[in-house]
Structure formats: structure tokens, C-alpha cells
Coordinates of C-alpha atoms and ligand atoms in Angstrom, one line a residue:
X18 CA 2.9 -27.7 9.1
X19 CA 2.4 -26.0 12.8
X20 CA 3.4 -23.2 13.7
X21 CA 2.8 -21.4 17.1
X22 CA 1.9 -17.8 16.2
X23 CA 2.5 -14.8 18.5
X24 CA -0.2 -11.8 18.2
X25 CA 2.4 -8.9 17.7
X26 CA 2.7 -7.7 13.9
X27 CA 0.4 -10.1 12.6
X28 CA 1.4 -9.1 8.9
X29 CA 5.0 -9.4 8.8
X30 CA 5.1 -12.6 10.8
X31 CA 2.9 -13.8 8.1
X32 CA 5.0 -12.6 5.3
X33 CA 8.1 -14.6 7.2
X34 CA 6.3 -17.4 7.1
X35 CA 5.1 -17.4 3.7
X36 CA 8.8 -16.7 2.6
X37 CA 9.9 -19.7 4.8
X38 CA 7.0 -22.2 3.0
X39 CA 7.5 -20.7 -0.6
X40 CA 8.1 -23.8 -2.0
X41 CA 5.1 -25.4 -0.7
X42 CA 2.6 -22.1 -1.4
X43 CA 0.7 -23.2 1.3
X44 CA 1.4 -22.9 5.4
X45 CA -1.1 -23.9 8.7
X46 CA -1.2 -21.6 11.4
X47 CA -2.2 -21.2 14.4
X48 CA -4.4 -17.9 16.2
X49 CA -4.7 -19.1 20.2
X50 CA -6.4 -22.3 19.4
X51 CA -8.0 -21.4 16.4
X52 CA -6.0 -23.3 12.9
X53 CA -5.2 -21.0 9.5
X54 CA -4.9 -22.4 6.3
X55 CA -2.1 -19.7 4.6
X56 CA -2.2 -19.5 0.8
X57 CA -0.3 -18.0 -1.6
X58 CA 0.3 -19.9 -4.7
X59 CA -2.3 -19.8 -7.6
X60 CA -3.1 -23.3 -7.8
X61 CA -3.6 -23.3 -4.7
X62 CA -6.0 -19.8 -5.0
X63 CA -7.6 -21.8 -7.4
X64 CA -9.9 -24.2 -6.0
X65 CA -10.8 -21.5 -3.1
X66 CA -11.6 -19.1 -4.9
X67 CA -13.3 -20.5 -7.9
X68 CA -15.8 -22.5 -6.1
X69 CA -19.6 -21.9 -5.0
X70 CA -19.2 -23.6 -2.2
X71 CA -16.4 -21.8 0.2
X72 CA -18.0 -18.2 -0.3
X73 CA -18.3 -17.4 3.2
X74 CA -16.6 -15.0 5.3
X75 CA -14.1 -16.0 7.7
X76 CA -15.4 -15.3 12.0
X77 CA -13.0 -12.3 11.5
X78 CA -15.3 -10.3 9.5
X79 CA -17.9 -10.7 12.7
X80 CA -16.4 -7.9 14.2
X81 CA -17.3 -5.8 11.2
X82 CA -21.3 -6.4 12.0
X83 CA -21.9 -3.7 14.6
X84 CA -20.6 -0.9 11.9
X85 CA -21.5 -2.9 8.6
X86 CA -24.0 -5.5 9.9
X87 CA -24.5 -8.2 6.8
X88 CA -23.9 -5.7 4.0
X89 CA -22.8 -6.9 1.1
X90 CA -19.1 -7.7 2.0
X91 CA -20.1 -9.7 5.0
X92 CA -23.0 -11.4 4.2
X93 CA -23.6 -15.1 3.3
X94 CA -25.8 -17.4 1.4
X95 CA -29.2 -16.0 0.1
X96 CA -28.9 -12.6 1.4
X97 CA -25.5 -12.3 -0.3
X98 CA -27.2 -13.5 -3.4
X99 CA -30.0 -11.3 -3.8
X100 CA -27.9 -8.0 -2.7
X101 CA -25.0 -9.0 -5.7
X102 CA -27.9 -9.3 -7.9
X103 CA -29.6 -5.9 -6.8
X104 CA -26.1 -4.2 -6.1
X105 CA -24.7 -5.0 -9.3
X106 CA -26.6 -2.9 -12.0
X107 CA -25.2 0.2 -9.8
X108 CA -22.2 -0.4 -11.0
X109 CA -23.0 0.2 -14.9
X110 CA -21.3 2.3 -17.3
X111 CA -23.9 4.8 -17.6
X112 CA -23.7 5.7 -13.5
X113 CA -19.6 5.5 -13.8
X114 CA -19.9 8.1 -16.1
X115 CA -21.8 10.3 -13.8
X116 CA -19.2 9.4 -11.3
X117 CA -16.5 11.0 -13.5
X118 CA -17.9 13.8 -13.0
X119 CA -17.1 13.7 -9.2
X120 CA -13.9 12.2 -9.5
X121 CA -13.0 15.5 -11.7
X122 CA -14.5 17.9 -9.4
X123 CA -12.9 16.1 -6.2
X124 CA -9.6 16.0 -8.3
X125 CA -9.8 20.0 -9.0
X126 CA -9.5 20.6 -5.4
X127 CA -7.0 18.0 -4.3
X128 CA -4.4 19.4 -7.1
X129 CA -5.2 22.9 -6.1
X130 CA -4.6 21.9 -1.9
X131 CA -1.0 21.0 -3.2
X132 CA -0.4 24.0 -5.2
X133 CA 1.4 25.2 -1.9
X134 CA 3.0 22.1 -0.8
X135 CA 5.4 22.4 -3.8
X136 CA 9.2 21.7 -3.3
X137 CA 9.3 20.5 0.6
X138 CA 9.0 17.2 1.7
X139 CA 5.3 16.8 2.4
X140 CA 3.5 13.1 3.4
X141 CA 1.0 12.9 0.0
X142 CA -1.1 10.5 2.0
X143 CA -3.9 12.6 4.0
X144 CA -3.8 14.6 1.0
X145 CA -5.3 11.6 -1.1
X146 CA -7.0 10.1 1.7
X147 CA -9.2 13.0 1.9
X148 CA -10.0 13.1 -1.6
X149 CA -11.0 9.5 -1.7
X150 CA -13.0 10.1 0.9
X151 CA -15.1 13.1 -0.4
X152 CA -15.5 11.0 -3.6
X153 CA -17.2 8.0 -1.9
X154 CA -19.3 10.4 0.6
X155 CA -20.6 11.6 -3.0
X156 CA -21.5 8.8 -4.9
X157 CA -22.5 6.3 -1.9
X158 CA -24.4 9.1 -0.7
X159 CA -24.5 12.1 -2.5
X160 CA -23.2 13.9 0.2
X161 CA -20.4 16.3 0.4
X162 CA -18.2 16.3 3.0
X163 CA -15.8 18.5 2.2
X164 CA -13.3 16.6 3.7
X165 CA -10.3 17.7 1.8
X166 CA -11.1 21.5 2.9
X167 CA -12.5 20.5 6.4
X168 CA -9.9 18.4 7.9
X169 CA -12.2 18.2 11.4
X170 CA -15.1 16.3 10.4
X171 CA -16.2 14.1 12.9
X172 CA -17.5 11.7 10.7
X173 CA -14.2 11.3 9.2
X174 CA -12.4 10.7 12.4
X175 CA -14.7 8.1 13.6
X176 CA -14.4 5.9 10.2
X177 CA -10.4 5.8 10.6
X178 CA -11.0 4.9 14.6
X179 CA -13.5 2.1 13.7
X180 CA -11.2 0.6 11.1
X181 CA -8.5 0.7 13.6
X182 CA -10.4 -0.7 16.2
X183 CA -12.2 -3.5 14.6
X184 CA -8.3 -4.5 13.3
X185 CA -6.7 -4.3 16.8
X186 CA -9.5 -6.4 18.2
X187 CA -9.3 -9.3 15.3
X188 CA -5.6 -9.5 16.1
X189 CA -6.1 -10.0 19.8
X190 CA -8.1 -13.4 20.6
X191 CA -8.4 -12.0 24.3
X192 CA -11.0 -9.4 23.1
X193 CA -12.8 -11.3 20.8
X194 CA -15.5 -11.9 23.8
X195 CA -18.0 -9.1 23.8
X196 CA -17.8 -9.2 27.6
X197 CA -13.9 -9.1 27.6
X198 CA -14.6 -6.2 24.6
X199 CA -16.0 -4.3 26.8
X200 CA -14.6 -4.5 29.9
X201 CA -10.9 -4.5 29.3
X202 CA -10.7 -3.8 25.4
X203 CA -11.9 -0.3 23.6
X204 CA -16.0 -1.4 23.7
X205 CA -16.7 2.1 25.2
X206 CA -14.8 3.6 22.3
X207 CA -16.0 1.7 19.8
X208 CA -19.6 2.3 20.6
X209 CA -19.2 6.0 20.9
X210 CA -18.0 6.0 17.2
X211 CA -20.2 3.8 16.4
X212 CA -23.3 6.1 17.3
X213 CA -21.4 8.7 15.4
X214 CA -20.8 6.4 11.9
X215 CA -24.5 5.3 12.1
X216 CA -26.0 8.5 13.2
X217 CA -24.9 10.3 10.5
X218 CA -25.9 7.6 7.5
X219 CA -28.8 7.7 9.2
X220 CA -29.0 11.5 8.9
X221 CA -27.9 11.5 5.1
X222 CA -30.9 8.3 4.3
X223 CA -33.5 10.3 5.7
X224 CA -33.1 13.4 4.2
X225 CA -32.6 11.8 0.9
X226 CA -35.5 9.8 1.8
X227 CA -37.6 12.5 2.5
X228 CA -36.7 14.2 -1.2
X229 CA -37.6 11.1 -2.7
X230 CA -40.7 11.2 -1.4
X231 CA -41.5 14.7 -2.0
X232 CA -41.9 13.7 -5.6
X233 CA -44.3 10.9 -4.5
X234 CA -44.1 7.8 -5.2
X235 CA -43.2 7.3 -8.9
X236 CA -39.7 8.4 -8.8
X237 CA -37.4 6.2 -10.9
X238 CA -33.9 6.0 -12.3
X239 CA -35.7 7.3 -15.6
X240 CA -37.2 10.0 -14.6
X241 CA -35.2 11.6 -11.6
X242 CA -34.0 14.6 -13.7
X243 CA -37.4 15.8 -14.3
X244 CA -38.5 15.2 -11.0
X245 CA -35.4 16.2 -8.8
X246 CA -33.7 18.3 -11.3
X247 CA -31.7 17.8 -14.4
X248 CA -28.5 18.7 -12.2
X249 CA -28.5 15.9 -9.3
X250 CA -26.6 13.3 -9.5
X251 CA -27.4 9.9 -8.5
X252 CA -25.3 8.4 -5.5
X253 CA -25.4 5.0 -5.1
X254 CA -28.2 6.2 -2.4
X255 CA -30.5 6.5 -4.7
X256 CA -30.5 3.0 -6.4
X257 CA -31.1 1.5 -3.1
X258 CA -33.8 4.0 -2.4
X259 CA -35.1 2.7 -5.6
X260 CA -35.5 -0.6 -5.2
X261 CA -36.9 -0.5 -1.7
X262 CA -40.2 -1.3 -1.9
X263 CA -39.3 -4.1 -4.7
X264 CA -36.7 -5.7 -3.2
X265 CA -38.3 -5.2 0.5
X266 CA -35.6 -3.3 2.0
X267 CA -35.6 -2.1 5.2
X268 CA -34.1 1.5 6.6
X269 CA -31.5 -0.8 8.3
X270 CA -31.0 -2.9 4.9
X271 CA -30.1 0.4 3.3
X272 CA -27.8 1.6 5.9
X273 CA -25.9 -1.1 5.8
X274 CA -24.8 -1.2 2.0
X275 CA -24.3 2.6 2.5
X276 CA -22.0 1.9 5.5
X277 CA -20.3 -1.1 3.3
X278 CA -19.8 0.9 0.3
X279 CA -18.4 3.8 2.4
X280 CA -16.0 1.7 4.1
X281 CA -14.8 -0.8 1.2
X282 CA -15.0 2.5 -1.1
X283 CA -12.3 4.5 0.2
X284 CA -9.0 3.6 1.9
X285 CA -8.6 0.6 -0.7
X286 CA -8.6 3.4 -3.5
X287 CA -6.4 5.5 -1.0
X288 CA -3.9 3.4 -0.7
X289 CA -4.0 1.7 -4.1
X290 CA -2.8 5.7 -5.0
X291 CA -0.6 6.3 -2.4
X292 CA 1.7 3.6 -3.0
X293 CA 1.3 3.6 -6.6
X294 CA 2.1 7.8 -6.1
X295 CA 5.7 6.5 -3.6
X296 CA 6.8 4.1 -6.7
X297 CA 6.2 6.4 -9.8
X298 CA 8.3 9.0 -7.7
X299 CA 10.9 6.2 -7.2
X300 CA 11.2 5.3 -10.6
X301 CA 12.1 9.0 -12.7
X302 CA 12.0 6.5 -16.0
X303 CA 8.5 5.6 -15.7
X304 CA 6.9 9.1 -14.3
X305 CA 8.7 10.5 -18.1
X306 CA 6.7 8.0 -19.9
X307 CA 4.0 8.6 -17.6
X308 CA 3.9 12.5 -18.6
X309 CA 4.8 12.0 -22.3
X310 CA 1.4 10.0 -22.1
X311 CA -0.3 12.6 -20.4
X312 CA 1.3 15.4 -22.9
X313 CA 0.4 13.2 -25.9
X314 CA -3.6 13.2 -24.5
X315 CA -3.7 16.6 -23.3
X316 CA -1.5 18.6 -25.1
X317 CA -1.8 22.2 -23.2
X318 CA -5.1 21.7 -22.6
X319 CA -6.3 21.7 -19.1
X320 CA -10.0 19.9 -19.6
X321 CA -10.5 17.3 -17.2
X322 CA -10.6 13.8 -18.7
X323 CA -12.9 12.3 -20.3
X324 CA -14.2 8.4 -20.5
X325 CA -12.0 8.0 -23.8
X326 CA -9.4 10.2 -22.4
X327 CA -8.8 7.6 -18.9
X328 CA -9.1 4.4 -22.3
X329 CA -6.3 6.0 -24.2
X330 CA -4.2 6.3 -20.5
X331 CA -2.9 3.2 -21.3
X332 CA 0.6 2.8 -19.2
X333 CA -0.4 4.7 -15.8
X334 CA -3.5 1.9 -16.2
X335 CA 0.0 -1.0 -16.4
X336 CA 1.4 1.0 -13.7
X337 CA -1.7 1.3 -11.3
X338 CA -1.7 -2.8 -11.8
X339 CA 1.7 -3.2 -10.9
X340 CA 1.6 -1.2 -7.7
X341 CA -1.3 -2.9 -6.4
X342 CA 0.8 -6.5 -7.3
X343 CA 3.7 -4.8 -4.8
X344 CA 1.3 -3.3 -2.6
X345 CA -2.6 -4.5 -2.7
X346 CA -4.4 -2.8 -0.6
X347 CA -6.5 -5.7 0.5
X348 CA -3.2 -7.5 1.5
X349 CA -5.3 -11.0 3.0
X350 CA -8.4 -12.2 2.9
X351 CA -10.1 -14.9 4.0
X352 CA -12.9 -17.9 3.5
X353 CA -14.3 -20.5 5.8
X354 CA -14.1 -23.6 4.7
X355 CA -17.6 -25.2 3.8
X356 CA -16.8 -28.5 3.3
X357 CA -13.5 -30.5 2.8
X358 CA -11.3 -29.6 0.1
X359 CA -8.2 -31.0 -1.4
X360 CA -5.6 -28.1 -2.0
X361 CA -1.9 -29.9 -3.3
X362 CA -2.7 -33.6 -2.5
X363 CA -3.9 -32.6 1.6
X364 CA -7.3 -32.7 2.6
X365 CA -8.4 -29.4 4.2
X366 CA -10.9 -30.1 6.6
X367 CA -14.2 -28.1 7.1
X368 CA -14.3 -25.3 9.4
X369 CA -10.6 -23.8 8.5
X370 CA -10.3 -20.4 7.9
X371 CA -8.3 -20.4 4.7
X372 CA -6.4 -16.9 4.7
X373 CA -5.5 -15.7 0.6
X374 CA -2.4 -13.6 1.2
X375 CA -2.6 -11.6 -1.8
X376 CA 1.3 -10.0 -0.9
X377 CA 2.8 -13.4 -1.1
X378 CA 0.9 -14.6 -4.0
X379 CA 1.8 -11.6 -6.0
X380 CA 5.8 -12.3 -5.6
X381 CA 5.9 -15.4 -7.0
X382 CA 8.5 -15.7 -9.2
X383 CA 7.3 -18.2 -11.4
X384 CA 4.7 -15.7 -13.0
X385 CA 6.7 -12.3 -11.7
X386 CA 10.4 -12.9 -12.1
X387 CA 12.1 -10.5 -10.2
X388 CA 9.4 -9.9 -7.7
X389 CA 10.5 -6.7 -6.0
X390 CA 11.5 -5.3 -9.3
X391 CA 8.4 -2.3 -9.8
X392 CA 8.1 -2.9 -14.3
X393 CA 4.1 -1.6 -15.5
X394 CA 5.7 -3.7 -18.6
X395 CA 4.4 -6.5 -17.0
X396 CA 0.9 -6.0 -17.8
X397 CA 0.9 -5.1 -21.0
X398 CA -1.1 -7.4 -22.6
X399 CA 1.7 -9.6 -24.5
X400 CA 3.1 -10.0 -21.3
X401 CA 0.1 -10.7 -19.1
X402 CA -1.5 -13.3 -22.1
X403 CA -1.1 -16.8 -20.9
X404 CA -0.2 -15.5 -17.3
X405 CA -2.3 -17.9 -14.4
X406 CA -5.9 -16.1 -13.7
X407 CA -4.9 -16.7 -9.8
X408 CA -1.8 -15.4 -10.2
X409 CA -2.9 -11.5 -9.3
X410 CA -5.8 -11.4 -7.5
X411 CA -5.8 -7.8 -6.0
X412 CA -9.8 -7.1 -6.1
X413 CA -10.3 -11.1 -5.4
X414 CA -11.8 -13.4 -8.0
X415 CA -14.9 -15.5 -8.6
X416 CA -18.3 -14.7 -7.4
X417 CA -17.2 -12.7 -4.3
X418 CA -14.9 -10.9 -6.2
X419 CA -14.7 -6.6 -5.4
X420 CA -18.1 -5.1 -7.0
X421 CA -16.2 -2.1 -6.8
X422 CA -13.3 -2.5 -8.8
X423 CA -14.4 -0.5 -12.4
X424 CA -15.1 2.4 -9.8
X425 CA -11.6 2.0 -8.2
X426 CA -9.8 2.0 -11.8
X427 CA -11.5 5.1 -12.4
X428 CA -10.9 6.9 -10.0
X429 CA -7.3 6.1 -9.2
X430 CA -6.8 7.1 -13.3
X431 CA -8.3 10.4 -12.5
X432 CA -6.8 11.7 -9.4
X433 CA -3.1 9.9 -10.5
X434 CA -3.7 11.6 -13.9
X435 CA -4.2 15.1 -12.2
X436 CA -1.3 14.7 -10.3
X437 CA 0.8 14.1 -12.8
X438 CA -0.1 16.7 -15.1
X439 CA 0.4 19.4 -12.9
X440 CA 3.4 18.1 -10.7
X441 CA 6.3 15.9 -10.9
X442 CA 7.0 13.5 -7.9
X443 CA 10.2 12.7 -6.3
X444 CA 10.0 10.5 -3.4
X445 CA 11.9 11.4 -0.7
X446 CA 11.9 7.7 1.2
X447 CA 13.6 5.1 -0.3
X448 CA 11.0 1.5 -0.3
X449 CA 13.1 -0.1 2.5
X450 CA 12.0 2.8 4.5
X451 CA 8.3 2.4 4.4
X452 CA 7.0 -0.5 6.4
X453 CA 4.0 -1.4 5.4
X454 CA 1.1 -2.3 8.0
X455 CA -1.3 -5.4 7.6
X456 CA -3.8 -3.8 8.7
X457 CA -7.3 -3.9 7.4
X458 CA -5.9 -2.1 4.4
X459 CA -2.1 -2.2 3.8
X460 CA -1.5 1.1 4.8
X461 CA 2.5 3.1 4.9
X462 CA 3.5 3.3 8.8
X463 CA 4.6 7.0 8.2
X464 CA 2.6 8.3 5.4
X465 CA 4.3 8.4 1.7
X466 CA 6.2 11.5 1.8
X467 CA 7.5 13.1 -1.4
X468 CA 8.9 16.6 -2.7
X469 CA 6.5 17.8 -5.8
X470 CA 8.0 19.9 -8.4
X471 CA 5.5 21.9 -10.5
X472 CA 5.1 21.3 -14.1
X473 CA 3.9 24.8 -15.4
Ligands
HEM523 C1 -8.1 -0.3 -5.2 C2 -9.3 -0.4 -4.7 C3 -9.9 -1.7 -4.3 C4 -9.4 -2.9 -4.0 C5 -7.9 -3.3 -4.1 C6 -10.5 -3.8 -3.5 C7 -10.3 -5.1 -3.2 C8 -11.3 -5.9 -2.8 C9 -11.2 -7.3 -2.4 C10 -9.8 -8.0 -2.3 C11 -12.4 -7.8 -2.0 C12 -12.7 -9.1 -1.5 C13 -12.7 -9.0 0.0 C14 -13.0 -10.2 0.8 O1 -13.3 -11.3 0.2 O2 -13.0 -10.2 2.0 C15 -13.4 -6.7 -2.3 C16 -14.7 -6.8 -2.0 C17 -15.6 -5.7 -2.1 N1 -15.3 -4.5 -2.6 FE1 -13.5 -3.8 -3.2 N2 -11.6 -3.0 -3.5 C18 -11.4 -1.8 -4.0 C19 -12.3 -0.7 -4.2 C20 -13.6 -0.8 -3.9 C21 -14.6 0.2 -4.2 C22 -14.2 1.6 -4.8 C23 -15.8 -0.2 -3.8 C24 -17.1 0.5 -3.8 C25 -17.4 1.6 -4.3 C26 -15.6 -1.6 -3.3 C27 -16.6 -2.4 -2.8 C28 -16.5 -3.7 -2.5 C29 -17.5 -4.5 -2.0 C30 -19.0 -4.1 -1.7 C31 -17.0 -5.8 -1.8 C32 -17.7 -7.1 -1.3 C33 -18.2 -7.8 -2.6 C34 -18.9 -9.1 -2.3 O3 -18.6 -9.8 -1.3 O4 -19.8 -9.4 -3.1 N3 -14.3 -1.9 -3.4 N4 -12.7 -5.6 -2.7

């Protein structure tokens, strides 16, 4: 199938299209001159996705490189091999637990900011935003930001600017040149925050660098509380930092998993909240199960929440799932094609850039009757038994799949948790209201405004 595509709202022109080839869960495309392979059906998913072969990142993710260079979510073939492998211990239970602590402290603050935004419509988003960003400036980097108390930040600015950018100029072929870039696109702009995004990483490195090395050279994951103080918390930083001289990494190496994590770390979760915050507000039936599970944990207590606290939080986990089925906040992604693949009976030749729409794939009705219809029921584990693995794919599957996604659970428990404890949430837009934007992150066009009601 061949369809001329025009560059204007990439996303929803997407979303027609995969209404329009349902049937077929599959649609080409085309991008200027360049073919798409569109996919949204889990057998189709499938072969993509559970394969060694097509692992690479589409030409799209190029213009990540000058923030991200070949981190870990744009690298390819050995590299990406031996990061996953030295990435993946950072992610253990044991430093997810430190990590609550964070996520508690960072959730502290967010609940008091709204203690006087109560009963007026107020737009919840930069609220969470911020918090998700001064949790990932801590554990990537054990750095606080203070961005939730010190809305200026420069660094802060220049992250949402790149994002933008780098989407804007993946949309529009006529900038993909660098000369073109950076003659008649926003190269001037984007290298001014890109000085600003790498000068301050840098910044950060060194002086953690600099601490490491204080304490010579036999600093280790088992001894840093003796040597930097039974009170500092290791940030993902650290690890790296770690396994320099082993693994060979260079100052750039580590800057660019810092700069990966920061990015990939924080507007996903941000979103993943916000929307989830917009459809518990929507749905009064839920939110009263929702705080009869909270009351039932927590009593009158106002502890923070510990690890067997965010187990036992069993339905806002269903309902966290379901919003991020609605709304994932990595709405595409895509793979080149390594070699030729047969997806439903058609050969797909080398080269394509096969584009997983995760929006589409999540409303098929086959394995989500009712699509639209927001039900956390569906994930409870008699209903999602049996369901398709490729069905609901919202941090990707297979080897690339997000290294992140323990982390994001976490967190979005803890700060949705919070909320809810303290406040009840009435949204004040109804869903048809909200349009949401493709962009690199499926983000709400004006912010996810609710009225909160205090709950004590
Ligand atoms: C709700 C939150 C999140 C969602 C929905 C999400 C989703 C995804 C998806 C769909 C991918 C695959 C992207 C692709 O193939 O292009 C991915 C990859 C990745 N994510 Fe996440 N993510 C989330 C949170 C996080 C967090 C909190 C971190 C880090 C702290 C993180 C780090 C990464 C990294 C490094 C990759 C690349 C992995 C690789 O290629 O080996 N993500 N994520």
C-alpha cells in the first residue's frame, strides 16, 4: 500500500492511517522519498521485535547523536552489546532501593508545591514534570537541581528545547542536511543548547570525578560508604565512574550514557503520570478504589512508602498499565531493517524503516475490547493470562527493550501514590479535549489541567 504523506502533524496522520489499514495491521508509507513500513498488530510486532537481527535504530535517531552521541539508546552492534551488559547491573534491586529514597524525598516536595493549588483549575503537568526531572538529575547524576523549587534553570530549559528541536527537524526532510540545518533550520539554536546540555554533564562528571579520586584509586561499589560517607547515595554516575578503567571508558563514553539516561529518564515517566493523573481524575469510580487501597496500606499514617508498601499497591500498578496502553509515552518507534523479512505473507525488503506504533497496537480490539474504554481490570492477572506478549509493548520488547522500565514503575507508584493520599483529582477537560502530540514523547497539547480537593 502507498501512500503520499504530507509533513504536517506527523502523529495523527499516522493514527488515520493506521485506523484506515486496521484490518491489515500493517501500512507503507512514504517520508519525501524515503518508504515506512507502519505496524501495529502483534503478529506483526512479533517477528521485529523478537529477532537479533533488526536491532538497529532507524536514521531518525541520527539526529539524537550531537546531544546523546551512541549512548545506549542509539547505539548499534558491539558497542550496544557491551554497554547493555555493563548498563544492566545498575539497574538492580539493591540500587532501586536507594532510589526510593529519592523518589520519596522528590515526592515530599511536589505534594507540598500543590498544597496551594487546591480547588482552582491548575495544569498538573509542569508540576510533575519538574519532579521527574529532579529525580533523574539525582540518580543519573547525583545532582540536585532543584527544579521543582527553581523553575529557571537553564539546564532545564535547554533539555525541553533539544527535545523539541531534534523532533521538528526529524519531521521535516528539508532540514535533515546539516548544511540546510544550519542555514535555514534552528542549527544556531540547537548548538547554543547544545553547549549548555553538555557543559553542564560535563560540569557534574568532573566534580564527581574529582571526589572519586580523592579517595584514590580503590574506590568500589563496596566500599563507597566508608570512603565517601555512609550518607551518599550512588547515582547512576557512579557505576559508570566505576567501571572506567575496566570497561575502557572514555570522559565522552560517560557523558554520553549520563546524557541518555537524563533524557530517556524523565519526560517518558512524566507523561506516563500525567496522563495516567487526567484518567484517574476522569474516572471518580476508580480514584475511590484507588484511595481505599491507599487507606487500607497507610491507614493515618503519613510514612512515605516503602518497597513492600509500592508491592501491596496493587490496582494503581493495573491502572498505571492501562494509561500507558491509552497513552504510551513512547507512542512509535522504530528499527531498520537488516535483512529481508516476511511480516503477513509480504517480503519486507532490507533497508525499510519499520515504524512500531505502540498507539495503534494498543487499541486492538481483538486483545482490548472496547479500546477507548480506560478499565485497570484489564491487567489483572486473570485477565492479562493468555493475552499476546506483543500485544502491549509500552517499554518495547526483546533485547532492545527500555533498561529503564523497573525505575519508571517505581517512581510513577511513588509520586501517583503521594498524590493520591493527600488530594483527590477531578479533571477539569474532558479526553476529547486533549490532543495528544506525537512528538518524541506523546505529550498533552495544553497541559492536563485538573481541580485538586484536599483529603485532610
Ligand atoms: C514510563 C516510562 C518509560 C517508558 C514508557 C519507556 C519506554 C521505552 C521504549 C519504548 C524504549 C525503546 C525505544 C526505542 O527502541 O527506540 C525505551 C528504551 C530505553 N529506555 Fe525507556 N521508558 C521509560 C522510562 C525510562 C527510564 C526511567 C529510563 C532510565 C532511567 C529509561 C531508559 C531507557 C534506555 C537507556 C533505553 C534504551 C535501551 C536500549 O536500547 O538498550 N527509560 N524506553
Amino acid at each position: 500500500m502507498t501512500i503520499v504523506f504530507k509533513f504536517a502533524e506527523f502523529y495523527e496522520q499516522l493514527l488515520e492511517y493506521t485506523y484506515m489499514y486496521a484490518e491489515e495491521g500493517t501500512c507503507r508509507l512514504w517520508m519525501g522519498v524515503k518508504p515506512f513500513l507502519a505496524v501495529f498488530r502483534a503478529q506483526h510486532v512479533e517477528p521485529l521485535l523478537n529477532s537479533t537481527k533488526h536491532m538497529d535504530k532507524s536514521a531518525e535517531y541520527d539526529f539524537l547523536h550531537p546531544w546523546l552521541g551512541t549512548g545506549l539508546l542509539t547505539s548499534t552492534g558491539l558497542k550496544w552489546h557491551q554497554r547493555r551488559k555493563l548498563l544492566t547491573p545498575t539497574f538492580h534491586f539493591k540500587i532501586l532501593s536507594d532510589f526510593l529514597e529519592v523518589f520519596n524525598e522528590q515526592s515530599k516536595i511536589f505534594v507540598y508545591q500543590l498544597r496551594n493549588q487546591t480547588e482552582k483549575d491548575i495544569d498538573l503537568f509542569p508540576f510533575i514534570t519538574k519532579c521527574a526531572l529532579d529525580i533523574i538529575c539525582d540518580t543519573a547524576m547525583g545532582k540536585h537541581v532543584n527544579a521543582q523549587g527553581n523553575p529557571e534553570s537553564k539546564y532545564v530549559e535547554a533539555v525541553y528545547l533539544m527535545s523539541e528541536i531534534v523532533h521538528r527537524r526529524q519531521k521535516a526532510p528539508w532540514h535533515w542536511p546539516d548544511i540546510l540545518f544550519n542555514t535555514i533550520g534552528r542549527g544556531k539554536e540547537h548548538d547554543k543548547c547544545l553547549e549548555i546540555l553538555h557543559g553542564f554533564t560535563e560540569k557534574v562528571i568532573q566534580e564527581r570525578q574529582a571526589e572519586h579520586k580523592q579517595y584514590s584509586d580503590d574506590i568500589s561499589s563496596e566500599n563507597i560508604d566508608e570512603k565517601l560517607g555512609k550518607h551518599k547515595r550512588l547515582a547512576f554516575l557512579d557505576m559508570l565512574l566505576f567501571a572506567q578503567k575496566e570497561a575502557g571508558l572514555t570522559f565522552t563514553d560517560i557523558r554520553e550514557e549520563v546524557d541518555t539516561f537524563m533524557f530517556e529518564g524523565h519526560d517518558t515517566t512524566a507523561a506516563g503520570m500525567a496522563w495516567a493523573s487526567h484518567l484517574i481524575g476522569s474516572h471518580p469510580d476508580v480514584q475511590q478504589k484507588l484511595h481505599d487501597e491507599m487507606d487500607s496500606i497507610f491507614g493515618e499514617s503519613e510514612r512515605m512508602p516503602s518497597k513492600d508498601d509500592l508491592t501491596k499497591m496493587k490496582y494503581l500498578e493495573y491502572c498505571i498499565k492501562e494509561s500507558l496502553r491509552l497513552f504510551p509515552s513512547v507512542p512509535m518507534f522504530a528499527r531498520t531493517i537488516t535483512e529481508d523479512i516476511e511480516i503477513d505473507g509480504k517480503i519486507v525488503p532490507k533497508d525499510t524503516t519499520a515504524v512500531i506504533v505502540t498507539s495503534a497496537l494498543h487499541r486492538d480490539p481483538k486483545y482490548f475490547p472496547d479500546p477507548e474504554k480506560f478499565d485497570p481490570e484489564r491487567f489483572t492477572p486473570e485477565n492479562a493470562n493468555g493475552r499476546h506478549p506483543y500485544a502491549y509493548v509500552p517499554f518495547s520488547a526483546g533485547m532492545r527493550n527500555c533498561i529503564g522500565q523497573k525505575f519508571a514503575m517505581m517512581e510513577e507508584k511513588v509520586i501517583l501514590s503521594s498524590l493520591l493520599r493527600n488530594y483527590s483529582i477531578k479533571s477539569v477537560q474532558r479526553r476529547d479535549e486533549i490532543r495528544p502530540l506525537g512528538e518524541l514523547i506523546l505529550r498533552p497539547d495544553s497541559g492536563i489541567r485538573v481541580r485538586l480537593t484536599a483529603r485532610k
